[in-house]
Amino acid sequence: MSSTPALLLAAQLLLLLHPALSVTTKIVSSHARSLGPEPCALVCSGTSGKDITDWRKWDSNSIYTWVDMSDCGFVSTPTVTTTVSVAAVSQQITGTAQVSYAGTGGFRIYLHGFVDLAGDLTAKYAKDRDYSVNWLAVGYNC
């Protein structure tokens, strides 16, 4: 009976040491001209953070921020999908999926407000309402 805990511990260690046995990532299409090696496929995600997103003014009714994803370790520009979280009632915005200047280390996203509503969309407005960018990137790390 004492061998049962040892077998359980061995099975847990095996799963910890070999996570690839339980997770498979396969990229079937990409913006790149050719697909990378399948063992190098990577899905990485994160958020810019409600309290720390550095929104900046772009024009009279638009803001932008740079989203850092350098910790993912991509070797080529990944495909990026975004959403924007808002913690308080907010005016309508567009551009929540407008990824620009994407590269291996990050991307820029622009948000645009509707002029006919509550006024201009400013960096202060976005910070006061905890705007943040949620992102998911798919690419290769080797």
mmCIF file of C-alpha atoms in Angstrom:
data_model
loop_
_atom_site.group_PDB
_atom_site.id
_atom_site.type_symbol
_atom_site.label_atom_id
_atom_site.label_comp_id
_atom_site.label_asym_id
_atom_site.label_seq_id
_atom_site.Cartn_x
_atom_site.Cartn_y
_atom_site.Cartn_z
ATOM 1 C CA MET A 1 0.000 0.000 0.000
ATOM 2 C CA SER A 2 2.875 2.392 0.629
ATOM 3 C CA SER A 3 3.842 2.265 -3.069
ATOM 4 C CA THR A 4 0.595 4.039 -4.090
ATOM 5 C CA PRO A 5 1.722 7.516 -2.900
ATOM 6 C CA ALA A 6 5.082 6.975 -4.595
ATOM 7 C CA LEU A 7 3.368 6.067 -7.886
ATOM 8 C CA LEU A 8 1.114 9.112 -7.598
ATOM 9 C CA LEU A 9 4.109 11.365 -6.973
ATOM 10 C CA ALA A 10 5.942 9.855 -9.945
ATOM 11 C CA ALA A 11 2.920 10.464 -12.202
ATOM 12 C CA GLN A 12 2.654 14.084 -11.041
ATOM 13 C CA LEU A 13 6.357 14.659 -11.664
ATOM 14 C CA LEU A 14 6.049 13.155 -15.135
ATOM 15 C CA LEU A 15 3.217 15.569 -15.988
ATOM 16 C CA LEU A 16 5.189 18.527 -14.641
ATOM 17 C CA LEU A 17 8.339 17.594 -16.536
ATOM 18 C CA HIS A 18 6.540 16.790 -19.799
ATOM 19 C CA PRO A 19 3.750 19.365 -20.266
ATOM 20 C CA ALA A 20 3.864 18.826 -24.036
ATOM 21 C CA LEU A 21 2.169 15.485 -23.475
ATOM 22 C CA SER A 22 -1.052 17.273 -22.546
ATOM 23 C CA VAL A 23 -0.895 20.457 -24.686
ATOM 24 C CA THR A 24 -0.739 20.703 -28.472
ATOM 25 C CA THR A 25 -0.549 23.944 -30.420
ATOM 26 C CA LYS A 26 -0.948 23.796 -34.167
ATOM 27 C CA ILE A 27 -0.959 26.809 -36.476
ATOM 28 C CA VAL A 28 -2.784 26.095 -39.728
ATOM 29 C CA SER A 29 -2.343 29.517 -41.372
ATOM 30 C CA SER A 30 -0.285 32.600 -40.698
ATOM 31 C CA HIS A 31 0.550 36.056 -42.044
ATOM 32 C CA ALA A 32 4.077 34.752 -42.573
ATOM 33 C CA ARG A 33 4.986 33.400 -45.987
ATOM 34 C CA SER A 34 5.619 29.972 -44.529
ATOM 35 C CA LEU A 35 4.715 28.191 -41.336
ATOM 36 C CA GLY A 36 7.364 27.496 -38.735
ATOM 37 C CA PRO A 37 8.188 24.119 -37.228
ATOM 38 C CA GLU A 38 5.209 22.719 -35.305
ATOM 39 C CA PRO A 39 7.107 22.158 -32.027
ATOM 40 C CA CYS A 40 7.819 25.912 -31.989
ATOM 41 C CA ALA A 41 4.159 26.997 -32.188
ATOM 42 C CA LEU A 42 3.257 29.284 -29.296
ATOM 43 C CA VAL A 43 0.110 30.886 -27.923
ATOM 44 C CA CYS A 44 0.865 33.762 -25.556
ATOM 45 C CA SER A 45 -1.637 36.119 -23.931
ATOM 46 C CA GLY A 46 -1.853 38.950 -21.469
ATOM 47 C CA THR A 47 -3.280 42.333 -20.582
ATOM 48 C CA SER A 48 -1.872 45.830 -20.542
ATOM 49 C CA GLY A 49 -3.256 46.208 -17.009
ATOM 50 C CA LYS A 50 -6.038 48.475 -15.776
ATOM 51 C CA ASP A 51 -3.870 50.635 -13.547
ATOM 52 C CA ILE A 52 -0.732 50.760 -15.670
ATOM 53 C CA THR A 53 -1.787 51.164 -19.311
ATOM 54 C CA ASP A 54 -0.013 54.235 -20.681
ATOM 55 C CA TRP A 55 -2.702 55.804 -22.883
ATOM 56 C CA ARG A 56 -1.497 58.713 -25.017
ATOM 57 C CA LYS A 57 -3.285 61.288 -27.153
ATOM 58 C CA TRP A 58 -3.171 60.649 -30.905
ATOM 59 C CA ASP A 59 -5.506 63.315 -32.260
ATOM 60 C CA SER A 60 -8.518 65.284 -30.983
ATOM 61 C CA ASN A 61 -10.628 62.164 -30.473
ATOM 62 C CA SER A 62 -8.186 59.246 -30.483
ATOM 63 C CA ILE A 63 -5.740 57.626 -28.083
ATOM 64 C CA TYR A 64 -3.169 54.866 -28.373
ATOM 65 C CA THR A 65 -0.902 52.673 -26.271
ATOM 66 C CA TRP A 66 2.014 50.314 -26.840
ATOM 67 C CA VAL A 67 1.440 46.768 -25.594
ATOM 68 C CA ASP A 68 4.595 44.891 -24.618
ATOM 69 C CA MET A 69 4.636 41.161 -25.357
ATOM 70 C CA SER A 70 8.418 40.720 -25.457
ATOM 71 C CA ASP A 71 8.307 38.071 -22.717
ATOM 72 C CA CYS A 72 6.619 35.694 -25.192
ATOM 73 C CA GLY A 73 9.865 35.241 -27.118
ATOM 74 C CA PHE A 74 8.428 35.285 -30.635
ATOM 75 C CA VAL A 75 11.012 35.044 -33.436
ATOM 76 C CA SER A 76 8.672 36.449 -36.094
ATOM 77 C CA THR A 77 5.624 38.706 -35.959
ATOM 78 C CA PRO A 78 2.699 36.754 -34.488
ATOM 79 C CA THR A 79 -0.990 37.063 -35.291
ATOM 80 C CA VAL A 80 -2.562 39.233 -32.572
ATOM 81 C CA THR A 81 -6.197 39.462 -31.472
ATOM 82 C CA THR A 82 -7.363 42.105 -28.994
ATOM 83 C CA THR A 83 -10.275 43.260 -26.898
ATOM 84 C CA VAL A 84 -10.541 46.333 -24.683
ATOM 85 C CA SER A 85 -11.803 46.161 -21.099
ATOM 86 C CA VAL A 86 -13.512 49.144 -19.515
ATOM 87 C CA ALA A 87 -14.240 49.231 -15.764
ATOM 88 C CA ALA A 88 -16.821 52.038 -15.804
ATOM 89 C CA VAL A 89 -19.583 53.344 -18.029
ATOM 90 C CA SER A 90 -17.915 54.707 -21.121
ATOM 91 C CA GLN A 91 -18.637 56.407 -24.397
ATOM 92 C CA GLN A 92 -18.688 54.255 -27.488
ATOM 93 C CA ILE A 93 -15.284 53.545 -28.996
ATOM 94 C CA THR A 94 -13.969 51.963 -32.167
ATOM 95 C CA GLY A 95 -10.600 50.459 -32.976
ATOM 96 C CA THR A 96 -10.629 47.855 -30.223
ATOM 97 C CA ALA A 97 -9.185 45.330 -32.651
ATOM 98 C CA GLN A 98 -6.991 47.736 -34.627
ATOM 99 C CA VAL A 99 -3.500 46.300 -34.105
ATOM 100 C CA SER A 100 -0.748 48.452 -35.638
ATOM 101 C CA TYR A 101 3.038 48.216 -35.831
ATOM 102 C CA ALA A 102 2.992 44.617 -34.624
ATOM 103 C CA GLY A 103 6.357 42.969 -34.156
ATOM 104 C CA THR A 104 8.003 40.279 -32.078
ATOM 105 C CA GLY A 105 8.082 42.521 -28.998
ATOM 106 C CA GLY A 106 4.655 44.118 -29.054
ATOM 107 C CA PHE A 107 2.153 46.252 -30.904
ATOM 108 C CA ARG A 108 0.313 49.561 -30.802
ATOM 109 C CA ILE A 109 -3.470 49.867 -30.573
ATOM 110 C CA TYR A 110 -5.525 52.977 -31.396
ATOM 111 C CA LEU A 111 -8.969 53.767 -29.973
ATOM 112 C CA HIS A 112 -11.301 56.335 -31.503
ATOM 113 C CA GLY A 113 -14.296 57.962 -29.790
ATOM 114 C CA PHE A 114 -17.536 59.172 -31.314
ATOM 115 C CA VAL A 115 -17.391 62.965 -31.463
ATOM 116 C CA ASP A 116 -21.151 63.446 -31.144
ATOM 117 C CA LEU A 117 -21.309 61.741 -27.743
ATOM 118 C CA ALA A 118 -19.738 62.665 -24.388
ATOM 119 C CA GLY A 119 -16.862 64.673 -25.820
ATOM 120 C CA ASP A 120 -13.394 63.829 -26.985
ATOM 121 C CA LEU A 121 -11.763 60.527 -26.111
ATOM 122 C CA THR A 122 -8.660 61.478 -24.134
ATOM 123 C CA ALA A 123 -5.920 59.599 -22.310
ATOM 124 C CA LYS A 124 -7.300 60.911 -18.988
ATOM 125 C CA TYR A 125 -10.798 59.666 -19.854
ATOM 126 C CA ALA A 126 -9.407 56.184 -20.585
ATOM 127 C CA LYS A 127 -7.272 56.129 -17.424
ATOM 128 C CA ASP A 128 -10.189 57.288 -15.259
ATOM 129 C CA ARG A 129 -12.284 54.372 -16.585
ATOM 130 C CA ASP A 130 -9.476 51.766 -16.373
ATOM 131 C CA TYR A 131 -9.289 51.018 -20.093
ATOM 132 C CA SER A 132 -6.955 48.088 -20.702
ATOM 133 C CA VAL A 133 -6.029 45.904 -23.659
ATOM 134 C CA ASN A 134 -6.445 42.122 -23.484
ATOM 135 C CA TRP A 135 -4.473 40.279 -26.132
ATOM 136 C CA LEU A 136 -3.764 36.850 -27.541
ATOM 137 C CA ALA A 137 -0.841 36.254 -29.873
ATOM 138 C CA VAL A 138 -0.126 33.155 -31.954
ATOM 139 C CA GLY A 139 3.258 32.587 -33.546
ATOM 140 C CA TYR A 140 6.597 30.811 -33.239
ATOM 141 C CA ASN A 141 9.352 30.929 -30.637
ATOM 142 C CA CYS A 142 12.048 29.075 -32.600
#
